[in-house]
mmCIF file of C-alpha atoms in Angstrom:
data_model
loop_
_atom_site.group_PDB
_atom_site.id
_atom_site.type_symbol
_atom_site.label_atom_id
_atom_site.label_comp_id
_atom_site.label_asym_id
_atom_site.label_seq_id
_atom_site.Cartn_x
_atom_site.Cartn_y
_atom_site.Cartn_z
ATOM 1 C CA UNK P 1 -118.795 24.023 24.080
ATOM 2 C CA UNK P 2 -119.579 27.760 23.481
ATOM 3 C CA UNK P 3 -116.752 29.379 20.460
ATOM 4 C CA UNK P 4 -113.215 29.871 21.372
ATOM 5 C CA UNK P 5 -112.427 33.685 20.865
ATOM 6 C CA UNK P 6 -109.028 35.047 19.512
ATOM 7 C CA UNK P 7 -109.070 38.438 20.498
ATOM 8 C CA UNK P 8 -110.870 40.918 21.861
ATOM 9 C CA UNK P 9 -110.612 43.926 23.429
ATOM 10 C CA UNK P 10 -113.259 45.580 25.266
ATOM 11 C CA UNK P 11 -112.907 48.732 27.537
ATOM 12 C CA UNK P 12 -114.804 47.930 30.103
ATOM 13 C CA UNK P 13 -114.724 51.119 33.037
ATOM 14 C CA UNK P 14 -118.188 51.106 33.385
ATOM 15 C CA UNK P 15 -118.499 52.988 36.580
ATOM 16 C CA UNK P 16 -118.881 56.600 35.594
ATOM 17 C CA UNK P 17 -117.076 58.871 38.078
ATOM 18 C CA UNK P 18 -119.230 61.529 38.818
ATOM 19 C CA UNK P 19 -121.654 59.119 40.472
ATOM 20 C CA UNK P 20 -118.884 58.419 42.543
ATOM 21 C CA UNK P 21 -120.620 60.304 45.553
ATOM 22 C CA UNK P 22 -123.873 58.236 45.390
ATOM 23 C CA UNK P 23 -120.850 54.868 46.196
ATOM 24 C CA UNK P 24 -119.900 56.390 49.263
ATOM 25 C CA UNK P 25 -116.112 58.046 48.451
ATOM 26 C CA UNK P 26 -113.218 56.939 50.151
ATOM 27 C CA UNK P 27 -111.807 54.539 47.295
ATOM 28 C CA UNK P 28 -112.405 50.807 45.968
ATOM 29 C CA UNK P 29 -110.243 48.767 48.423
ATOM 30 C CA UNK P 30 -112.833 48.879 51.629
ATOM 31 C CA UNK P 31 -111.509 51.517 53.705
ATOM 32 C CA UNK P 32 -113.877 54.231 53.165
ATOM 33 C CA UNK P 33 -116.904 51.948 53.174
ATOM 34 C CA UNK P 34 -118.887 49.665 55.536
ATOM 35 C CA UNK P 35 -120.246 46.985 52.441
ATOM 36 C CA UNK P 36 -122.541 45.599 53.709
ATOM 37 C CA UNK P 37 -122.222 43.099 56.314
ATOM 38 C CA UNK P 38 -125.803 41.879 57.928
ATOM 39 C CA UNK P 39 -127.452 43.880 55.278
ATOM 40 C CA UNK P 40 -126.921 46.688 57.775
ATOM 41 C CA UNK P 41 -123.949 48.455 55.338
ATOM 42 C CA UNK P 42 -123.963 50.509 52.730
ATOM 43 C CA UNK P 43 -127.321 50.022 50.458
ATOM 44 C CA UNK P 44 -126.849 49.930 46.881
ATOM 45 C CA UNK P 45 -130.129 49.779 46.055
ATOM 46 C CA UNK P 46 -130.049 52.804 44.679
ATOM 47 C CA UNK P 47 -132.955 55.449 43.229
ATOM 48 C CA UNK P 48 -135.823 53.146 43.715
ATOM 49 C CA UNK P 49 -135.045 50.144 45.225
ATOM 50 C CA UNK P 50 -135.271 50.916 48.434
ATOM 51 C CA UNK P 51 -135.996 48.000 50.598
ATOM 52 C CA UNK P 52 -139.608 48.562 51.918
ATOM 53 C CA UNK P 53 -142.710 46.409 51.416
ATOM 54 C CA UNK P 54 -143.918 43.112 53.564
ATOM 55 C CA UNK P 55 -140.603 40.976 52.856
ATOM 56 C CA UNK P 56 -141.423 40.217 56.831
ATOM 57 C CA UNK P 57 -144.473 38.224 55.553
ATOM 58 C CA UNK P 58 -143.174 35.613 54.255
ATOM 59 C CA UNK P 59 -140.975 32.509 55.661
ATOM 60 C CA UNK P 60 -137.239 32.438 55.550
ATOM 61 C CA UNK P 61 -134.198 30.735 55.423
ATOM 62 C CA UNK P 62 -131.704 31.883 55.970
ATOM 63 C CA UNK P 63 -127.912 31.649 55.565
ATOM 64 C CA UNK P 64 -127.463 28.630 54.165
ATOM 65 C CA UNK P 65 -123.973 27.334 54.093
ATOM 66 C CA UNK P 66 -124.226 27.018 49.512
ATOM 67 C CA UNK P 67 -120.804 25.727 49.172
ATOM 68 C CA UNK P 68 -120.018 24.133 52.650
ATOM 69 C CA UNK P 69 -116.610 26.001 53.326
ATOM 70 C CA UNK P 70 -118.387 28.808 55.656
ATOM 71 C CA UNK P 71 -116.985 31.409 54.051
ATOM 72 C CA UNK P 72 -119.191 34.909 54.349
ATOM 73 C CA UNK P 73 -119.363 35.607 50.656
ATOM 74 C CA UNK P 74 -121.184 31.768 50.555
ATOM 75 C CA UNK P 75 -124.162 32.508 52.123
ATOM 76 C CA UNK P 76 -127.820 32.608 51.063
ATOM 77 C CA UNK P 77 -131.119 32.768 52.610
ATOM 78 C CA UNK P 78 -134.419 31.757 50.663
ATOM 79 C CA UNK P 79 -137.708 33.187 51.201
ATOM 80 C CA UNK P 80 -140.424 30.874 50.750
ATOM 81 C CA UNK P 81 -144.252 32.158 48.752
ATOM 82 C CA UNK P 82 -147.468 31.825 50.809
ATOM 83 C CA UNK P 83 -148.813 28.156 50.898
ATOM 84 C CA UNK P 84 -151.389 27.622 48.026
ATOM 85 C CA UNK P 85 -151.537 23.949 47.828
ATOM 86 C CA UNK P 86 -148.427 23.284 45.368
ATOM 87 C CA UNK P 87 -145.589 21.383 46.753
ATOM 88 C CA UNK P 88 -142.946 23.505 44.563
ATOM 89 C CA UNK P 89 -142.605 26.699 42.978
ATOM 90 C CA UNK P 90 -140.317 28.038 40.832
ATOM 91 C CA UNK P 91 -137.609 30.465 41.489
ATOM 92 C CA UNK P 92 -136.182 33.828 41.178
ATOM 93 C CA UNK P 93 -132.477 34.144 42.523
ATOM 94 C CA UNK P 94 -131.742 37.940 42.495
ATOM 95 C CA UNK P 95 -128.140 39.223 43.072
ATOM 96 C CA UNK P 96 -127.558 42.668 45.148
ATOM 97 C CA UNK P 97 -125.742 45.150 43.785
ATOM 98 C CA UNK P 98 -122.090 46.709 45.145
ATOM 99 C CA UNK P 99 -119.383 47.037 42.691
ATOM 100 C CA UNK P 100 -118.404 43.131 43.508
ATOM 101 C CA UNK P 101 -117.273 45.125 46.934
ATOM 102 C CA UNK P 102 -119.601 43.124 49.252
ATOM 103 C CA UNK P 103 -119.392 39.671 49.935
ATOM 104 C CA UNK P 104 -122.216 39.733 52.304
ATOM 105 C CA UNK P 105 -125.596 42.418 51.467
ATOM 106 C CA UNK P 106 -128.214 39.942 50.706
ATOM 107 C CA UNK P 107 -130.332 41.260 53.637
ATOM 108 C CA UNK P 108 -130.676 43.908 51.471
ATOM 109 C CA UNK P 109 -130.982 42.787 47.577
ATOM 110 C CA UNK P 110 -134.164 44.687 46.730
ATOM 111 C CA UNK P 111 -136.106 43.097 48.649
ATOM 112 C CA UNK P 112 -139.055 45.661 48.635
ATOM 113 C CA UNK P 113 -139.277 45.513 45.315
ATOM 114 C CA UNK P 114 -137.855 42.376 43.405
ATOM 115 C CA UNK P 115 -138.180 40.007 46.438
ATOM 116 C CA UNK P 116 -141.548 40.927 47.300
ATOM 117 C CA UNK P 117 -143.180 40.981 43.571
ATOM 118 C CA UNK P 118 -141.308 37.421 43.275
ATOM 119 C CA UNK P 119 -143.446 35.905 46.249
ATOM 120 C CA UNK P 120 -146.240 37.484 45.911
ATOM 121 C CA UNK P 121 -146.082 35.424 41.940
ATOM 122 C CA UNK P 122 -145.699 32.414 43.349
ATOM 123 C CA UNK P 123 -141.871 32.020 42.888
ATOM 124 C CA UNK P 124 -139.810 31.096 45.486
ATOM 125 C CA UNK P 125 -137.351 33.533 45.958
ATOM 126 C CA UNK P 126 -133.290 33.450 46.678
ATOM 127 C CA UNK P 127 -130.665 36.134 47.601
ATOM 128 C CA UNK P 128 -126.916 35.230 47.641
ATOM 129 C CA UNK P 129 -124.289 36.387 48.768
ATOM 130 C CA UNK P 130 -120.568 36.222 46.356
ATOM 131 C CA UNK P 131 -116.823 36.585 46.935
ATOM 132 C CA UNK P 132 -115.281 40.446 46.679
ATOM 133 C CA UNK P 133 -112.415 41.095 44.173
ATOM 134 C CA UNK P 134 -110.648 41.526 47.957
ATOM 135 C CA UNK P 135 -111.716 37.860 48.599
ATOM 136 C CA UNK P 136 -110.802 35.922 45.073
ATOM 137 C CA UNK P 137 -110.126 37.285 41.643
ATOM 138 C CA UNK P 138 -112.818 36.882 38.665
ATOM 139 C CA UNK P 139 -113.774 34.539 37.640
ATOM 140 C CA UNK P 140 -115.033 33.285 41.482
ATOM 141 C CA UNK P 141 -117.845 35.687 41.336
ATOM 142 C CA UNK P 142 -119.551 33.689 38.213
ATOM 143 C CA UNK P 143 -118.342 30.468 40.130
ATOM 144 C CA UNK P 144 -120.059 31.612 43.377
ATOM 145 C CA UNK P 145 -123.626 32.112 41.158
ATOM 146 C CA UNK P 146 -123.476 29.231 38.912
ATOM 147 C CA UNK P 147 -122.654 27.206 42.618
ATOM 148 C CA UNK P 148 -125.610 29.207 44.314
ATOM 149 C CA UNK P 149 -127.738 27.660 41.155
ATOM 150 C CA UNK P 150 -125.949 23.874 41.650
ATOM 151 C CA UNK P 151 -126.982 23.817 45.346
ATOM 152 C CA UNK P 152 -130.531 25.422 44.413
ATOM 153 C CA UNK P 153 -131.066 22.071 42.436
ATOM 154 C CA UNK P 154 -128.944 20.076 44.692
ATOM 155 C CA UNK P 155 -131.779 20.559 47.334
ATOM 156 C CA UNK P 156 -134.934 20.934 45.114
ATOM 157 C CA UNK P 157 -136.932 18.114 47.542
ATOM 158 C CA UNK P 158 -136.017 19.858 50.530
ATOM 159 C CA UNK P 159 -136.734 23.748 49.506
ATOM 160 C CA UNK P 160 -139.722 22.637 47.459
ATOM 161 C CA UNK P 161 -137.997 23.925 44.632
ATOM 162 C CA UNK P 162 -139.641 23.495 41.132
ATOM 163 C CA UNK P 163 -136.463 23.247 38.621
ATOM 164 C CA UNK P 164 -138.044 23.418 35.376
ATOM 165 C CA UNK P 165 -137.563 27.042 36.055
ATOM 166 C CA UNK P 166 -134.965 28.839 37.291
ATOM 167 C CA UNK P 167 -134.563 32.737 36.247
ATOM 168 C CA UNK P 168 -131.875 35.124 37.710
ATOM 169 C CA UNK P 169 -132.139 38.901 38.342
ATOM 170 C CA UNK P 170 -129.516 41.139 39.316
ATOM 171 C CA UNK P 171 -128.681 44.809 39.830
ATOM 172 C CA UNK P 172 -125.769 46.971 38.711
ATOM 173 C CA UNK P 173 -123.396 44.730 39.352
ATOM 174 C CA UNK P 174 -125.532 41.832 40.208
ATOM 175 C CA UNK P 175 -126.849 42.921 36.830
ATOM 176 C CA UNK P 176 -123.583 42.194 35.377
ATOM 177 C CA UNK P 177 -123.768 39.123 37.187
ATOM 178 C CA UNK P 178 -126.903 37.998 36.414
ATOM 179 C CA UNK P 179 -126.311 38.443 32.808
ATOM 180 C CA UNK P 180 -123.196 36.014 33.010
ATOM 181 C CA UNK P 181 -125.291 33.550 33.791
ATOM 182 C CA UNK P 182 -126.897 33.445 31.025
ATOM 183 C CA UNK P 183 -124.838 34.514 27.946
ATOM 184 C CA UNK P 184 -122.307 31.158 29.572
ATOM 185 C CA UNK P 185 -125.166 28.942 30.123
ATOM 186 C CA UNK P 186 -123.985 26.451 28.006
ATOM 187 C CA UNK P 187 -120.104 27.163 28.581
ATOM 188 C CA UNK P 188 -119.242 23.796 30.211
ATOM 189 C CA UNK P 189 -115.906 24.909 31.943
ATOM 190 C CA UNK P 190 -112.854 26.537 29.932
ATOM 191 C CA UNK P 191 -113.135 29.699 27.563
ATOM 192 C CA UNK P 192 -110.502 31.434 26.061
ATOM 193 C CA UNK P 193 -110.038 35.061 24.436
ATOM 194 C CA UNK P 194 -106.855 35.320 23.121
ATOM 195 C CA UNK P 195 -104.092 34.295 26.045
ATOM 196 C CA UNK P 196 -106.542 34.278 28.604
ATOM 197 C CA UNK P 197 -108.230 31.287 29.572
ATOM 198 C CA UNK P 198 -110.508 31.217 32.986
ATOM 199 C CA UNK P 199 -112.933 28.483 34.412
ATOM 200 C CA UNK P 200 -116.552 29.924 34.209
ATOM 201 C CA UNK P 201 -118.035 27.196 36.153
ATOM 202 C CA UNK P 202 -115.539 26.509 38.619
ATOM 203 C CA UNK P 203 -115.918 23.222 40.926
ATOM 204 C CA UNK P 204 -117.581 24.793 44.246
ATOM 205 C CA UNK P 205 -119.684 22.692 46.558
ATOM 206 C CA UNK P 206 -120.533 19.004 46.390
ATOM 207 C CA UNK P 207 -123.407 20.037 43.422
ATOM 208 C CA UNK P 208 -121.150 19.595 40.308
ATOM 209 C CA UNK P 209 -123.243 17.421 39.077
ATOM 210 C CA UNK P 210 -125.984 19.346 39.004
ATOM 211 C CA UNK P 211 -126.454 21.327 36.286
ATOM 212 C CA UNK P 212 -126.367 25.551 36.781
ATOM 213 C CA UNK P 213 -128.923 26.369 33.714
ATOM 214 C CA UNK P 214 -131.007 29.580 33.980
ATOM 215 C CA UNK P 215 -134.051 30.001 32.049
ATOM 216 C CA UNK P 216 -134.341 33.805 31.864
ATOM 217 C CA UNK P 217 -132.486 36.933 33.051
ATOM 218 C CA UNK P 218 -133.528 40.597 34.225
ATOM 219 C CA UNK P 219 -130.684 43.388 33.978
ATOM 220 C CA UNK P 220 -130.840 46.277 36.613
ATOM 221 C CA UNK P 221 -128.502 48.377 35.649
ATOM 222 C CA UNK P 222 -125.700 46.273 35.069
ATOM 223 C CA UNK P 223 -122.633 47.304 33.716
ATOM 224 C CA UNK P 224 -122.296 44.044 31.068
ATOM 225 C CA UNK P 225 -120.473 45.974 28.397
ATOM 226 C CA UNK P 226 -118.119 48.537 28.111
ATOM 227 C CA UNK P 227 -116.741 48.803 24.636
ATOM 228 C CA UNK P 228 -118.861 51.851 23.695
ATOM 229 C CA UNK P 229 -119.296 54.735 25.823
ATOM 230 C CA UNK P 230 -121.667 57.176 25.103
ATOM 231 C CA UNK P 231 -123.287 59.084 26.955
ATOM 232 C CA UNK P 232 -122.116 62.269 28.227
ATOM 233 C CA UNK P 233 -119.216 60.294 31.303
ATOM 234 C CA UNK P 234 -116.505 60.404 29.655
ATOM 235 C CA UNK P 235 -114.625 60.924 33.070
ATOM 236 C CA UNK P 236 -114.354 56.606 34.913
ATOM 237 C CA UNK P 237 -113.485 55.172 37.468
ATOM 238 C CA UNK P 238 -112.293 51.052 36.950
ATOM 239 C CA UNK P 239 -113.439 48.474 40.022
ATOM 240 C CA UNK P 240 -113.712 45.776 37.142
ATOM 241 C CA UNK P 241 -109.879 46.152 36.904
ATOM 242 C CA UNK P 242 -109.196 45.172 40.682
ATOM 243 C CA UNK P 243 -111.459 42.245 39.574
ATOM 244 C CA UNK P 244 -109.023 41.054 36.774
ATOM 245 C CA UNK P 245 -105.439 41.667 38.977
ATOM 246 C CA UNK P 246 -105.292 45.847 39.040
ATOM 247 C CA UNK P 247 -104.654 45.720 35.309
ATOM 248 C CA UNK P 248 -106.875 48.213 33.191
ATOM 249 C CA UNK P 249 -108.887 47.034 29.597
ATOM 250 C CA UNK P 250 -105.344 48.407 27.341
ATOM 251 C CA UNK P 251 -102.821 45.894 29.804
ATOM 252 C CA UNK P 252 -104.937 42.930 29.404
ATOM 253 C CA UNK P 253 -107.834 43.225 27.015
ATOM 254 C CA UNK P 254 -107.982 39.601 27.014
ATOM 255 C CA UNK P 255 -109.266 39.375 30.741
ATOM 256 C CA UNK P 256 -111.515 42.332 30.485
ATOM 257 C CA UNK P 257 -113.683 40.543 27.360
ATOM 258 C CA UNK P 258 -113.753 37.619 29.689
ATOM 259 C CA UNK P 259 -115.538 39.844 32.079
ATOM 260 C CA UNK P 260 -118.250 41.391 29.645
ATOM 261 C CA UNK P 261 -121.308 39.357 29.773
ATOM 262 C CA UNK P 262 -121.305 39.989 25.504
ATOM 263 C CA UNK P 263 -118.479 38.230 24.911
ATOM 264 C CA UNK P 264 -120.325 34.587 25.249
ATOM 265 C CA UNK P 265 -123.660 35.978 23.194
ATOM 266 C CA UNK P 266 -125.419 33.443 21.344
ATOM 267 C CA UNK P 267 -128.567 32.216 20.030
ATOM 268 C CA UNK P 268 -128.360 29.973 23.060
ATOM 269 C CA UNK P 269 -128.495 32.385 25.590
ATOM 270 C CA UNK P 270 -131.325 32.860 28.341
ATOM 271 C CA UNK P 271 -134.710 35.386 27.373
ATOM 272 C CA UNK P 272 -132.982 38.332 28.749
ATOM 273 C CA UNK P 273 -135.018 41.800 30.176
ATOM 274 C CA UNK P 274 -132.811 44.693 29.968
ATOM 275 C CA UNK P 275 -134.621 47.451 32.072
ATOM 276 C CA UNK P 276 -132.135 50.268 32.307
ATOM 277 C CA UNK P 277 -132.397 54.464 32.901
ATOM 278 C CA UNK P 278 -132.289 57.611 31.756
ATOM 279 C CA UNK P 279 -131.249 58.892 34.387
ATOM 280 C CA UNK P 280 -128.310 56.615 35.780
ATOM 281 C CA UNK P 281 -124.916 58.710 36.417
ATOM 282 C CA UNK P 282 -123.172 55.869 37.518
ATOM 283 C CA UNK P 283 -123.657 53.271 34.978
ATOM 284 C CA UNK P 284 -124.810 54.849 32.063
ATOM 285 C CA UNK P 285 -128.222 53.834 30.185
ATOM 286 C CA UNK P 286 -126.474 53.062 26.790
ATOM 287 C CA UNK P 287 -124.426 49.979 28.250
ATOM 288 C CA UNK P 288 -128.223 48.139 28.764
ATOM 289 C CA UNK P 289 -128.990 49.014 25.650
ATOM 290 C CA UNK P 290 -125.768 47.531 23.828
ATOM 291 C CA UNK P 291 -126.560 44.747 25.854
ATOM 292 C CA UNK P 292 -130.173 44.272 24.537
ATOM 293 C CA UNK P 293 -129.099 45.066 20.778
ATOM 294 C CA UNK P 294 -126.611 42.611 21.142
ATOM 295 C CA UNK P 295 -128.814 39.942 22.461
ATOM 296 C CA UNK P 296 -131.304 40.479 19.644
ATOM 297 C CA UNK P 297 -128.681 40.736 16.960
ATOM 298 C CA UNK P 298 -127.866 36.880 18.113
ATOM 299 C CA UNK P 299 -131.659 36.240 17.885
ATOM 300 C CA UNK P 300 -131.996 35.562 21.669
ATOM 301 C CA UNK P 301 -135.245 36.239 23.161
ATOM 302 C CA UNK P 302 -135.109 39.988 25.021
ATOM 303 C CA UNK P 303 -136.709 42.538 25.882
ATOM 304 C CA UNK P 304 -135.655 46.166 26.901
ATOM 305 C CA UNK P 305 -137.258 48.706 29.256
ATOM 306 C CA UNK P 306 -135.628 51.835 29.606
ATOM 307 C CA UNK P 307 -136.847 54.043 31.367
ATOM 308 C CA UNK P 308 -136.336 57.803 33.334
ATOM 309 C CA UNK P 309 -135.264 56.421 37.232
ATOM 310 C CA UNK P 310 -131.374 56.334 37.892
ATOM 311 C CA UNK P 311 -129.184 53.606 38.939
ATOM 312 C CA UNK P 312 -131.433 51.256 40.868
ATOM 313 C CA UNK P 313 -134.282 49.029 40.472
ATOM 314 C CA UNK P 314 -137.448 50.666 38.857
ATOM 315 C CA UNK P 315 -140.146 49.487 41.229
ATOM 316 C CA UNK P 316 -142.359 49.759 38.808
ATOM 317 C CA UNK P 317 -141.293 47.526 36.373
ATOM 318 C CA UNK P 318 -141.362 44.608 38.838
ATOM 319 C CA UNK P 319 -144.476 43.451 37.418
ATOM 320 C CA UNK P 320 -143.033 43.320 34.005
ATOM 321 C CA UNK P 321 -140.181 41.643 34.862
ATOM 322 C CA UNK P 322 -142.572 38.919 36.346
ATOM 323 C CA UNK P 323 -144.693 38.867 33.027
ATOM 324 C CA UNK P 324 -141.699 38.843 31.260
ATOM 325 C CA UNK P 325 -140.669 35.382 33.444
ATOM 326 C CA UNK P 326 -143.699 33.749 33.364
ATOM 327 C CA UNK P 327 -144.217 33.846 29.740
ATOM 328 C CA UNK P 328 -140.692 32.532 29.069
ATOM 329 C CA UNK P 329 -141.606 29.844 31.693
ATOM 330 C CA UNK P 330 -145.051 29.199 30.289
ATOM 331 C CA UNK P 331 -143.717 28.833 26.393
ATOM 332 C CA UNK P 332 -141.207 26.306 28.367
ATOM 333 C CA UNK P 333 -143.545 24.303 29.761
ATOM 334 C CA UNK P 334 -145.795 23.956 26.437
ATOM 335 C CA UNK P 335 -142.918 22.980 24.516
ATOM 336 C CA UNK P 336 -141.826 20.366 26.406
ATOM 337 C CA UNK P 337 -145.493 19.060 26.734
ATOM 338 C CA UNK P 338 -145.623 18.951 23.184
ATOM 339 C CA UNK P 339 -142.571 17.367 22.244
ATOM 340 C CA UNK P 340 -143.148 14.599 24.704
ATOM 341 C CA UNK P 341 -146.812 14.026 22.858
ATOM 342 C CA UNK P 342 -145.289 14.653 19.338
ATOM 343 C CA UNK P 343 -144.118 11.036 18.732
ATOM 344 C CA UNK P 344 -143.542 9.903 15.391
ATOM 345 C CA UNK P 345 -144.603 7.456 13.375
ATOM 346 C CA UNK P 346 -141.624 6.745 11.829
ATOM 347 C CA UNK P 347 -140.526 4.936 14.470
ATOM 348 C CA UNK P 348 -143.739 3.638 16.490
ATOM 349 C CA UNK P 349 -142.977 -0.080 16.937
ATOM 350 C CA UNK P 350 -139.817 -0.189 15.524
ATOM 351 C CA UNK P 351 -137.350 1.945 18.230
ATOM 352 C CA UNK P 352 -137.269 1.572 21.755
ATOM 353 C CA UNK P 353 -134.497 2.221 24.125
ATOM 354 C CA UNK P 354 -133.377 0.012 26.932
ATOM 355 C CA UNK P 355 -130.249 0.542 29.196
ATOM 356 C CA UNK P 356 -127.989 -2.238 30.754
ATOM 357 C CA UNK P 357 -125.813 -0.563 33.743
ATOM 358 C CA UNK P 358 -124.228 2.254 32.105
ATOM 359 C CA UNK P 359 -125.195 1.116 29.177
ATOM 360 C CA UNK P 360 -128.413 2.954 27.101
ATOM 361 C CA UNK P 361 -128.735 0.870 23.784
ATOM 362 C CA UNK P 362 -131.313 0.329 20.931
ATOM 363 C CA UNK P 363 -133.096 -2.600 21.412
ATOM 364 C CA UNK P 364 -135.822 -3.355 19.467
ATOM 365 C CA UNK P 365 -135.198 -6.055 16.746
ATOM 366 C CA UNK P 366 -134.623 -4.896 13.345
ATOM 367 C CA UNK P 367 -133.992 -1.365 14.529
ATOM 368 C CA UNK P 368 -131.214 0.494 12.785
ATOM 369 C CA UNK P 369 -128.509 3.039 13.740
ATOM 370 C CA UNK P 370 -130.163 6.893 14.154
ATOM 371 C CA UNK P 371 -128.712 9.952 14.891
ATOM 372 C CA UNK P 372 -129.543 10.774 18.665
ATOM 373 C CA UNK P 373 -129.750 13.969 21.210
ATOM 374 C CA UNK P 374 -129.437 13.284 24.359
ATOM 375 C CA UNK P 375 -131.429 16.014 26.745
ATOM 376 C CA UNK P 376 -131.531 16.270 30.638
ATOM 377 C CA UNK P 377 -134.677 18.157 31.909
ATOM 378 C CA UNK P 378 -133.676 21.746 31.325
ATOM 379 C CA UNK P 379 -133.598 21.093 28.008
ATOM 380 C CA UNK P 380 -129.584 21.273 27.447
ATOM 381 C CA UNK P 381 -128.472 18.743 24.934
ATOM 382 C CA UNK P 382 -125.752 17.028 26.612
ATOM 383 C CA UNK P 383 -124.652 14.891 24.183
ATOM 384 C CA UNK P 384 -125.376 13.930 20.408
ATOM 385 C CA UNK P 385 -124.504 11.092 17.812
ATOM 386 C CA UNK P 386 -125.739 7.383 16.746
ATOM 387 C CA UNK P 387 -127.499 5.619 18.753
ATOM 388 C CA UNK P 388 -127.019 1.517 17.789
ATOM 389 C CA UNK P 389 -127.529 -1.774 19.935
ATOM 390 C CA UNK P 390 -124.047 -1.204 21.086
ATOM 391 C CA UNK P 391 -125.041 1.920 22.467
ATOM 392 C CA UNK P 392 -123.740 4.275 24.426
ATOM 393 C CA UNK P 393 -121.806 5.413 28.062
ATOM 394 C CA UNK P 394 -124.079 6.588 30.169
ATOM 395 C CA UNK P 395 -122.180 6.706 33.908
ATOM 396 C CA UNK P 396 -121.643 10.272 34.005
ATOM 397 C CA UNK P 397 -125.050 10.997 33.911
ATOM 398 C CA UNK P 398 -126.334 11.821 37.899
ATOM 399 C CA UNK P 399 -129.371 10.392 38.588
ATOM 400 C CA UNK P 400 -132.383 11.646 37.147
ATOM 401 C CA UNK P 401 -134.850 12.197 34.273
ATOM 402 C CA UNK P 402 -133.476 12.770 30.745
ATOM 403 C CA UNK P 403 -134.597 12.329 27.472
ATOM 404 C CA UNK P 404 -133.524 10.159 24.084
ATOM 405 C CA UNK P 405 -134.567 12.196 20.873
ATOM 406 C CA UNK P 406 -134.415 9.517 18.157
ATOM 407 C CA UNK P 407 -133.860 11.989 14.439
ATOM 408 C CA UNK P 408 -135.621 10.399 11.602
ATOM 409 C CA UNK P 409 -135.235 11.525 7.857
ATOM 410 C CA UNK P 410 -138.725 13.660 8.631
ATOM 411 C CA UNK P 411 -140.313 13.113 12.089
ATOM 412 C CA UNK P 412 -138.764 12.703 15.747
ATOM 413 C CA UNK P 413 -139.268 10.538 18.267
ATOM 414 C CA UNK P 414 -138.917 11.620 22.412
ATOM 415 C CA UNK P 415 -138.170 9.070 24.879
ATOM 416 C CA UNK P 416 -137.916 9.764 28.904
ATOM 417 C CA UNK P 417 -135.570 7.895 30.806
ATOM 418 C CA UNK P 418 -134.740 7.616 34.597
ATOM 419 C CA UNK P 419 -131.215 6.816 35.689
#
């Protein structure tokens, strides 16, 4: 569980007024907009993100209900790469931009840029809908995206997903949600700032025993942190106020803090690529730079790609996104392979584990109690403490593959087991 902050006052007025015409006009309540609807409505793709390309060349499974409630905001599409002989493929999820105001824009989620780049590189490409602030108040939107990841893990065999690497990308408000996924991946449930407590994980769908962990993030022009507004856009409009019940950051600073991805930053966050244009007149470029600087200061693996474009996915950088994701994926695979084979001699022929029902315990003759870490397949530490002949209760684990890391004075031993 991450640290609990006493209070943070964030000014999260993220969208600048002089970009209003690009959003369509007519107010944030939806009365003057066509927010999407089957991909045929307003396209929030912005400059450089037009959905051209050959997305139609790829097999698609559409309108999957990832929660099971038949809500339009809980549907997703899955696109599959060309057959390369592999049984499974890693995943890139991409979230559309809509100022959190569309619950049905998955059909225009930068398919011709991010989508074709992902599929061409051998990734399964997933575009989810999510609920709007009119459908439900925050944190409903991040609850939805976490449910997407859990659904994909729970249906990995059917969809051919390699769950060892799931990355997430997003444009504009989608970039905000993608960034939140990266900075909250170790927030198990509730998080408190001052007087406000929110359930960040949620309990949507039937795969609540699965992990919502993401391995890497790409943020395209996301309004992730507006504590500093110094890019020459002093007049602001604030759709994020509607996310938390209509109050601004002065009236309810704690709720706004929980809306900001930067609030949750710590060294365990997902590696993150940030791309933001200097000509962006909707979300100032400084927000991307602030996010990058904060991640870097915390020791998070991150890369920053400033460019001269406007508010949108910069198509020329999608190759850099793939390189970034590939680097993280390959490093994770190499680290896991090294860890699995690095069995320390200090434990050889001394320590072994046994499972009896829901009890996991040391069962080697003469074995002494030792510190341990229980780790899932995604590298997340689920519990730690001391392991001895009395054992630990693993009834809370869903069926699957896990690791016990036994910690010696100088060396460690990693043991894989199946529940």
